[in-house]
């Protein structure tokens, strides 16, 4: 027997592949780094355990997104990221019309939609006192109403819900229950009304016969002493009593030369101010 190393030969006379191995140890190093593992592949990978969030897996970044969705909470409650539904459930159905409102999702307000119906609609942006054409144009908690000129007025059921001491809960809304505050304006300075409006004074027909200042439409050209048949014939700041008479404050010099603030007529008290008419 030859004393050299034996060489295995296959049956066809070729040297097996094993004989071609250099004998180096196997390469066990890890493959090149391909980056961090993706955070998610499907939405279920992103469940944050909060019932009111919409869970999704962003593509192509494969990262999670958990978006709060108020619609998944009870009426009047909101969804807070990492917390869940918070707030107090609404005590009126389907929503509360008066301020503070409840029952509608973020970005919506409660509005009268019929004689007896209320619904959540996209929130209007017009502030109190602004001219309007519909309730839905006003900020939530307001009604588009007025005497001859429409403005966004605070919805109310009692005087206490109307801001200011001269603001009365008098204007009836379509549901027969809710009213609107009369608003506040200055009949002497003619401020506080929307464009196209003028500030007048009046008294309740019945009950306590409280005095109020209110916005109405612009009238005609009539000034002190001009003949008139109704308020529309007189200019802003005047009333009609057969002739146009200027609104005045009792005890002050608001009247044209030759006239005085007529103390013989019944005074109209609005807040702490006593009004009458020049004569």
mmCIF file of C-alpha atoms in Angstrom:
data_model
loop_
_atom_site.group_PDB
_atom_site.id
_atom_site.type_symbol
_atom_site.label_atom_id
_atom_site.label_comp_id
_atom_site.label_asym_id
_atom_site.label_seq_id
_atom_site.Cartn_x
_atom_site.Cartn_y
_atom_site.Cartn_z
ATOM 1 C CA UNK A 1 0.000 0.000 0.000
ATOM 2 C CA UNK A 2 1.267 3.465 -0.914
ATOM 3 C CA UNK A 3 2.173 5.447 2.153
ATOM 4 C CA UNK A 4 0.771 8.737 0.710
ATOM 5 C CA UNK A 5 -2.639 10.120 1.416
ATOM 6 C CA UNK A 6 -5.422 8.148 -0.138
ATOM 7 C CA UNK A 7 -7.407 9.979 -2.799
ATOM 8 C CA UNK A 8 -11.005 9.065 -3.329
ATOM 9 C CA UNK A 9 -12.033 8.736 -6.942
ATOM 10 C CA UNK A 10 -15.569 8.459 -8.137
ATOM 11 C CA UNK A 11 -16.756 5.660 -10.300
ATOM 12 C CA UNK A 12 -16.381 7.752 -13.411
ATOM 13 C CA UNK A 13 -12.827 8.589 -12.502
ATOM 14 C CA UNK A 14 -13.425 12.216 -11.542
ATOM 15 C CA UNK A 15 -12.510 13.762 -8.258
ATOM 16 C CA UNK A 16 -15.581 14.447 -6.025
ATOM 17 C CA UNK A 17 -16.414 18.053 -5.194
ATOM 18 C CA UNK A 18 -15.501 17.394 -1.599
ATOM 19 C CA UNK A 19 -11.884 17.001 -2.707
ATOM 20 C CA UNK A 20 -11.959 20.524 -4.159
ATOM 21 C CA UNK A 21 -12.812 22.121 -0.785
ATOM 22 C CA UNK A 22 -9.897 24.140 0.415
ATOM 23 C CA UNK A 23 -10.653 23.105 3.941
ATOM 24 C CA UNK A 24 -11.404 26.719 5.114
ATOM 25 C CA UNK A 25 -14.036 26.940 7.884
ATOM 26 C CA UNK A 26 -17.620 27.824 6.780
ATOM 27 C CA UNK A 27 -18.500 31.577 6.595
ATOM 28 C CA UNK A 28 -20.921 32.131 9.484
ATOM 29 C CA UNK A 29 -21.006 35.989 9.497
ATOM 30 C CA UNK A 30 -24.528 37.612 9.329
ATOM 31 C CA UNK A 31 -25.834 38.998 6.034
ATOM 32 C CA UNK A 32 -25.445 42.731 5.357
ATOM 33 C CA UNK A 33 -27.727 44.969 7.531
ATOM 34 C CA UNK A 34 -31.030 45.599 5.707
ATOM 35 C CA UNK A 35 -32.348 48.258 8.219
ATOM 36 C CA UNK A 36 -34.795 48.021 11.151
ATOM 37 C CA UNK A 37 -37.722 45.659 10.963
ATOM 38 C CA UNK A 38 -40.948 47.363 9.780
ATOM 39 C CA UNK A 39 -43.272 48.593 12.546
ATOM 40 C CA UNK A 40 -46.277 47.110 10.799
ATOM 41 C CA UNK A 41 -47.461 45.353 7.687
ATOM 42 C CA UNK A 42 -51.248 45.312 8.279
ATOM 43 C CA UNK A 43 -53.558 47.590 10.369
ATOM 44 C CA UNK A 44 -53.985 44.953 13.060
ATOM 45 C CA UNK A 45 -50.277 45.332 13.851
ATOM 46 C CA UNK A 46 -51.069 48.892 15.012
ATOM 47 C CA UNK A 47 -53.763 48.204 17.610
ATOM 48 C CA UNK A 48 -53.079 50.708 20.425
ATOM 49 C CA UNK A 49 -55.728 49.294 22.724
ATOM 50 C CA UNK A 50 -57.819 52.504 22.450
ATOM 51 C CA UNK A 51 -61.305 51.681 21.169
ATOM 52 C CA UNK A 52 -61.977 55.117 19.670
ATOM 53 C CA UNK A 53 -58.912 55.426 17.427
ATOM 54 C CA UNK A 54 -58.728 54.462 13.762
ATOM 55 C CA UNK A 55 -55.631 52.268 13.464
ATOM 56 C CA UNK A 56 -53.778 52.067 10.151
ATOM 57 C CA UNK A 57 -50.423 51.042 8.728
ATOM 58 C CA UNK A 58 -48.851 53.767 6.603
ATOM 59 C CA UNK A 59 -47.443 52.821 3.230
ATOM 60 C CA UNK A 60 -44.674 52.750 2.088
ATOM 61 C CA UNK A 61 -43.066 53.633 5.453
ATOM 62 C CA UNK A 62 -44.758 50.720 7.240
ATOM 63 C CA UNK A 63 -45.313 52.841 10.348
ATOM 64 C CA UNK A 64 -48.407 52.946 12.548
ATOM 65 C CA UNK A 65 -50.973 55.740 12.688
ATOM 66 C CA UNK A 66 -53.634 55.959 15.423
ATOM 67 C CA UNK A 67 -56.147 58.746 14.687
ATOM 68 C CA UNK A 68 -58.733 59.753 17.363
ATOM 69 C CA UNK A 69 -62.313 59.477 16.047
ATOM 70 C CA UNK A 70 -64.994 61.218 18.161
ATOM 71 C CA UNK A 71 -67.710 59.356 16.239
ATOM 72 C CA UNK A 72 -66.645 56.170 18.028
ATOM 73 C CA UNK A 73 -67.516 57.749 21.412
ATOM 74 C CA UNK A 74 -70.912 58.402 22.987
ATOM 75 C CA UNK A 75 -72.601 61.739 22.090
ATOM 76 C CA UNK A 76 -70.922 64.654 23.829
ATOM 77 C CA UNK A 77 -67.669 62.787 24.428
ATOM 78 C CA UNK A 78 -64.381 63.172 22.576
ATOM 79 C CA UNK A 79 -61.582 60.737 21.791
ATOM 80 C CA UNK A 80 -58.171 61.578 23.280
ATOM 81 C CA UNK A 81 -55.044 59.880 21.925
ATOM 82 C CA UNK A 82 -53.607 57.446 24.454
ATOM 83 C CA UNK A 83 -56.609 57.892 26.765
ATOM 84 C CA UNK A 84 -59.878 57.070 25.000
ATOM 85 C CA UNK A 85 -63.324 58.674 25.246
ATOM 86 C CA UNK A 86 -63.529 61.575 27.693
ATOM 87 C CA UNK A 87 -66.184 64.095 28.691
ATOM 88 C CA UNK A 88 -69.804 63.770 29.717
ATOM 89 C CA UNK A 89 -72.537 62.148 27.678
ATOM 90 C CA UNK A 90 -75.138 64.619 26.385
ATOM 91 C CA UNK A 91 -78.288 64.990 28.492
ATOM 92 C CA UNK A 92 -80.417 65.948 25.453
ATOM 93 C CA UNK A 93 -81.163 63.942 22.327
ATOM 94 C CA UNK A 94 -79.999 64.123 19.634
ATOM 95 C CA UNK A 95 -78.040 67.196 20.775
ATOM 96 C CA UNK A 96 -78.236 70.289 22.978
ATOM 97 C CA UNK A 97 -79.049 73.532 21.124
ATOM 98 C CA UNK A 98 -78.163 76.015 23.870
ATOM 99 C CA UNK A 99 -74.615 76.899 24.909
ATOM 100 C CA UNK A 100 -72.721 74.889 26.068
ATOM 101 C CA UNK A 101 -73.717 72.459 23.353
ATOM 102 C CA UNK A 102 -73.232 68.710 23.473
ATOM 103 C CA UNK A 103 -74.076 65.665 21.409
ATOM 104 C CA UNK A 104 -72.231 66.620 18.212
ATOM 105 C CA UNK A 105 -68.741 65.601 17.071
ATOM 106 C CA UNK A 106 -65.877 68.068 16.835
ATOM 107 C CA UNK A 107 -66.366 70.525 13.976
ATOM 108 C CA UNK A 108 -70.169 70.323 14.104
ATOM 109 C CA UNK A 109 -72.889 72.165 15.999
ATOM 110 C CA UNK A 110 -76.486 71.500 17.019
ATOM 111 C CA UNK A 111 -79.008 73.407 14.881
ATOM 112 C CA UNK A 112 -82.776 73.561 14.434
ATOM 113 C CA UNK A 113 -83.580 71.789 11.175
ATOM 114 C CA UNK A 114 -87.390 71.762 11.356
ATOM 115 C CA UNK A 115 -90.222 72.959 13.562
ATOM 116 C CA UNK A 116 -89.331 70.352 16.167
ATOM 117 C CA UNK A 117 -86.109 68.765 14.947
ATOM 118 C CA UNK A 118 -82.451 69.299 15.808
ATOM 119 C CA UNK A 119 -79.442 67.860 14.012
ATOM 120 C CA UNK A 120 -75.662 68.025 14.049
ATOM 121 C CA UNK A 121 -74.396 70.058 11.087
ATOM 122 C CA UNK A 122 -71.029 71.560 10.109
ATOM 123 C CA UNK A 123 -70.376 74.446 12.505
ATOM 124 C CA UNK A 124 -71.076 77.946 11.189
ATOM 125 C CA UNK A 125 -68.574 80.760 11.685
ATOM 126 C CA UNK A 126 -70.624 83.973 11.996
ATOM 127 C CA UNK A 127 -70.358 85.542 15.451
ATOM 128 C CA UNK A 128 -73.138 87.014 17.586
ATOM 129 C CA UNK A 129 -74.576 90.158 15.989
ATOM 130 C CA UNK A 130 -73.380 89.364 12.454
ATOM 131 C CA UNK A 131 -75.871 89.535 9.577
ATOM 132 C CA UNK A 132 -77.020 86.070 8.493
ATOM 133 C CA UNK A 133 -79.308 84.217 6.116
ATOM 134 C CA UNK A 134 -79.705 80.909 7.993
ATOM 135 C CA UNK A 135 -79.110 79.340 11.407
ATOM 136 C CA UNK A 136 -76.365 77.127 9.984
ATOM 137 C CA UNK A 137 -74.255 80.163 9.075
ATOM 138 C CA UNK A 138 -74.001 81.190 12.746
ATOM 139 C CA UNK A 139 -71.650 79.806 15.356
ATOM 140 C CA UNK A 140 -73.153 76.903 17.341
ATOM 141 C CA UNK A 141 -75.502 78.117 20.074
ATOM 142 C CA UNK A 142 -76.953 80.939 17.950
ATOM 143 C CA UNK A 143 -80.103 81.425 15.862
ATOM 144 C CA UNK A 144 -80.500 83.629 12.791
ATOM 145 C CA UNK A 145 -83.397 85.908 13.818
ATOM 146 C CA UNK A 146 -84.441 89.520 14.310
ATOM 147 C CA UNK A 147 -86.966 92.297 13.631
ATOM 148 C CA UNK A 148 -86.705 93.083 9.928
ATOM 149 C CA UNK A 149 -82.951 92.444 9.829
ATOM 150 C CA UNK A 150 -81.586 88.986 10.596
ATOM 151 C CA UNK A 151 -78.553 88.560 12.830
ATOM 152 C CA UNK A 152 -76.917 85.709 14.723
ATOM 153 C CA UNK A 153 -78.504 85.887 18.185
ATOM 154 C CA UNK A 154 -77.849 83.732 21.245
ATOM 155 C CA UNK A 155 -80.283 80.830 21.686
ATOM 156 C CA UNK A 156 -81.982 80.943 25.097
ATOM 157 C CA UNK A 157 -84.869 79.818 27.269
ATOM 158 C CA UNK A 158 -84.520 82.403 30.050
ATOM 159 C CA UNK A 159 -83.137 85.946 30.337
ATOM 160 C CA UNK A 160 -80.265 84.578 32.443
ATOM 161 C CA UNK A 161 -78.879 82.890 29.329
ATOM 162 C CA UNK A 162 -78.590 86.226 27.488
ATOM 163 C CA UNK A 163 -75.354 88.165 28.082
ATOM 164 C CA UNK A 164 -75.718 91.690 29.480
ATOM 165 C CA UNK A 165 -78.452 93.388 31.487
ATOM 166 C CA UNK A 166 -80.381 94.754 28.476
ATOM 167 C CA UNK A 167 -80.519 91.494 26.523
ATOM 168 C CA UNK A 168 -83.893 89.736 26.860
ATOM 169 C CA UNK A 169 -84.934 86.206 25.867
ATOM 170 C CA UNK A 170 -87.927 87.148 23.710
ATOM 171 C CA UNK A 171 -87.654 86.072 20.068
ATOM 172 C CA UNK A 172 -89.460 82.798 19.400
ATOM 173 C CA UNK A 173 -87.633 80.071 17.493
ATOM 174 C CA UNK A 174 -89.314 77.590 15.172
ATOM 175 C CA UNK A 175 -89.537 74.775 17.748
ATOM 176 C CA UNK A 176 -91.886 76.779 20.005
ATOM 177 C CA UNK A 177 -89.637 76.147 23.008
ATOM 178 C CA UNK A 178 -86.330 77.814 22.264
ATOM 179 C CA UNK A 179 -86.063 81.590 21.986
ATOM 180 C CA UNK A 180 -83.339 84.007 20.925
ATOM 181 C CA UNK A 181 -81.879 86.899 22.879
ATOM 182 C CA UNK A 182 -82.835 90.334 21.561
ATOM 183 C CA UNK A 183 -79.202 91.391 21.427
ATOM 184 C CA UNK A 184 -77.716 94.687 22.542
ATOM 185 C CA UNK A 185 -77.447 97.907 20.562
ATOM 186 C CA UNK A 186 -77.213 101.637 21.266
ATOM 187 C CA UNK A 187 -80.198 103.635 19.923
ATOM 188 C CA UNK A 188 -78.390 106.972 20.359
ATOM 189 C CA UNK A 189 -74.998 106.079 18.831
ATOM 190 C CA UNK A 190 -76.676 103.640 16.407
ATOM 191 C CA UNK A 191 -74.098 100.928 17.041
ATOM 192 C CA UNK A 192 -74.410 97.198 17.661
ATOM 193 C CA UNK A 193 -76.490 96.236 14.601
ATOM 194 C CA UNK A 194 -75.333 94.473 11.428
ATOM 195 C CA UNK A 195 -75.008 96.408 8.149
ATOM 196 C CA UNK A 196 -78.459 97.347 6.905
ATOM 197 C CA UNK A 197 -79.857 97.563 10.425
ATOM 198 C CA UNK A 198 -80.786 100.323 12.851
ATOM 199 C CA UNK A 199 -81.253 100.307 16.616
ATOM 200 C CA UNK A 200 -84.678 101.128 18.036
ATOM 201 C CA UNK A 201 -86.425 100.874 21.393
ATOM 202 C CA UNK A 202 -89.696 99.238 22.373
ATOM 203 C CA UNK A 203 -91.596 97.723 25.249
ATOM 204 C CA UNK A 204 -93.120 94.286 25.691
ATOM 205 C CA UNK A 205 -96.804 94.238 24.747
ATOM 206 C CA UNK A 206 -97.772 92.088 27.733
ATOM 207 C CA UNK A 207 -96.454 90.862 31.046
ATOM 208 C CA UNK A 208 -93.857 93.024 32.751
ATOM 209 C CA UNK A 209 -93.738 95.300 29.690
ATOM 210 C CA UNK A 210 -89.987 95.516 29.923
ATOM 211 C CA UNK A 211 -88.087 97.936 27.728
ATOM 212 C CA UNK A 212 -85.585 96.708 25.179
ATOM 213 C CA UNK A 213 -83.261 97.976 22.481
ATOM 214 C CA UNK A 214 -83.341 95.920 19.286
ATOM 215 C CA UNK A 215 -82.054 95.887 15.718
ATOM 216 C CA UNK A 216 -84.480 96.378 12.842
ATOM 217 C CA UNK A 217 -84.191 97.186 9.166
ATOM 218 C CA UNK A 218 -83.209 100.621 7.913
ATOM 219 C CA UNK A 219 -86.158 102.976 7.444
ATOM 220 C CA UNK A 220 -86.799 105.934 5.203
ATOM 221 C CA UNK A 221 -85.476 109.508 5.182
ATOM 222 C CA UNK A 222 -87.839 110.983 7.786
ATOM 223 C CA UNK A 223 -86.300 113.029 10.606
ATOM 224 C CA UNK A 224 -87.730 115.132 13.455
ATOM 225 C CA UNK A 225 -91.215 116.356 12.513
ATOM 226 C CA UNK A 226 -91.453 114.535 9.158
ATOM 227 C CA UNK A 227 -94.833 112.933 8.511
ATOM 228 C CA UNK A 228 -94.930 109.125 8.758
ATOM 229 C CA UNK A 229 -97.344 106.214 8.720
ATOM 230 C CA UNK A 230 -95.021 103.618 10.286
ATOM 231 C CA UNK A 231 -91.433 103.117 11.479
ATOM 232 C CA UNK A 232 -90.217 102.375 7.948
ATOM 233 C CA UNK A 233 -90.811 106.021 7.007
ATOM 234 C CA UNK A 234 -88.338 107.320 9.601
ATOM 235 C CA UNK A 235 -84.532 107.331 9.618
ATOM 236 C CA UNK A 236 -82.378 105.276 12.007
ATOM 237 C CA UNK A 237 -82.714 106.567 15.559
ATOM 238 C CA UNK A 238 -86.274 107.857 15.055
ATOM 239 C CA UNK A 239 -89.709 106.392 15.747
ATOM 240 C CA UNK A 240 -93.090 107.102 14.188
ATOM 241 C CA UNK A 241 -96.006 108.608 16.099
ATOM 242 C CA UNK A 242 -97.778 110.396 13.267
ATOM 243 C CA UNK A 243 -94.537 112.302 12.768
ATOM 244 C CA UNK A 244 -90.957 111.068 13.110
ATOM 245 C CA UNK A 245 -89.495 111.695 16.576
ATOM 246 C CA UNK A 246 -85.890 111.224 17.618
ATOM 247 C CA UNK A 247 -85.048 108.752 20.387
ATOM 248 C CA UNK A 248 -83.525 110.548 23.369
ATOM 249 C CA UNK A 249 -82.240 109.949 26.901
ATOM 250 C CA UNK A 250 -84.283 111.654 29.594
ATOM 251 C CA UNK A 251 -82.302 114.455 31.237
ATOM 252 C CA UNK A 252 -79.690 114.713 28.467
ATOM 253 C CA UNK A 253 -79.352 117.003 25.459
ATOM 254 C CA UNK A 254 -80.057 114.507 22.665
ATOM 255 C CA UNK A 255 -82.847 116.469 20.942
ATOM 256 C CA UNK A 256 -82.713 118.927 18.019
ATOM 257 C CA UNK A 257 -82.937 122.647 18.794
ATOM 258 C CA UNK A 258 -86.430 123.659 19.843
ATOM 259 C CA UNK A 259 -87.415 120.215 21.134
ATOM 260 C CA UNK A 260 -86.972 118.403 24.439
ATOM 261 C CA UNK A 261 -86.994 114.796 25.569
ATOM 262 C CA UNK A 262 -90.764 114.590 26.109
ATOM 263 C CA UNK A 263 -91.478 113.609 29.707
ATOM 264 C CA UNK A 264 -95.221 113.453 29.000
ATOM 265 C CA UNK A 265 -94.874 110.190 27.060
ATOM 266 C CA UNK A 266 -94.333 106.907 28.888
ATOM 267 C CA UNK A 267 -90.630 106.338 29.500
ATOM 268 C CA UNK A 268 -88.920 103.222 28.193
ATOM 269 C CA UNK A 269 -86.247 101.944 30.577
ATOM 270 C CA UNK A 270 -83.542 99.750 29.052
ATOM 271 C CA UNK A 271 -81.056 98.550 31.632
ATOM 272 C CA UNK A 272 -80.128 101.636 33.642
ATOM 273 C CA UNK A 273 -81.007 104.148 30.899
ATOM 274 C CA UNK A 274 -84.374 105.905 30.601
ATOM 275 C CA UNK A 275 -85.424 106.759 27.047
ATOM 276 C CA UNK A 276 -88.192 108.815 25.519
ATOM 277 C CA UNK A 277 -88.752 110.783 22.297
ATOM 278 C CA UNK A 278 -88.034 114.362 21.303
ATOM 279 C CA UNK A 279 -91.066 116.598 20.972
#
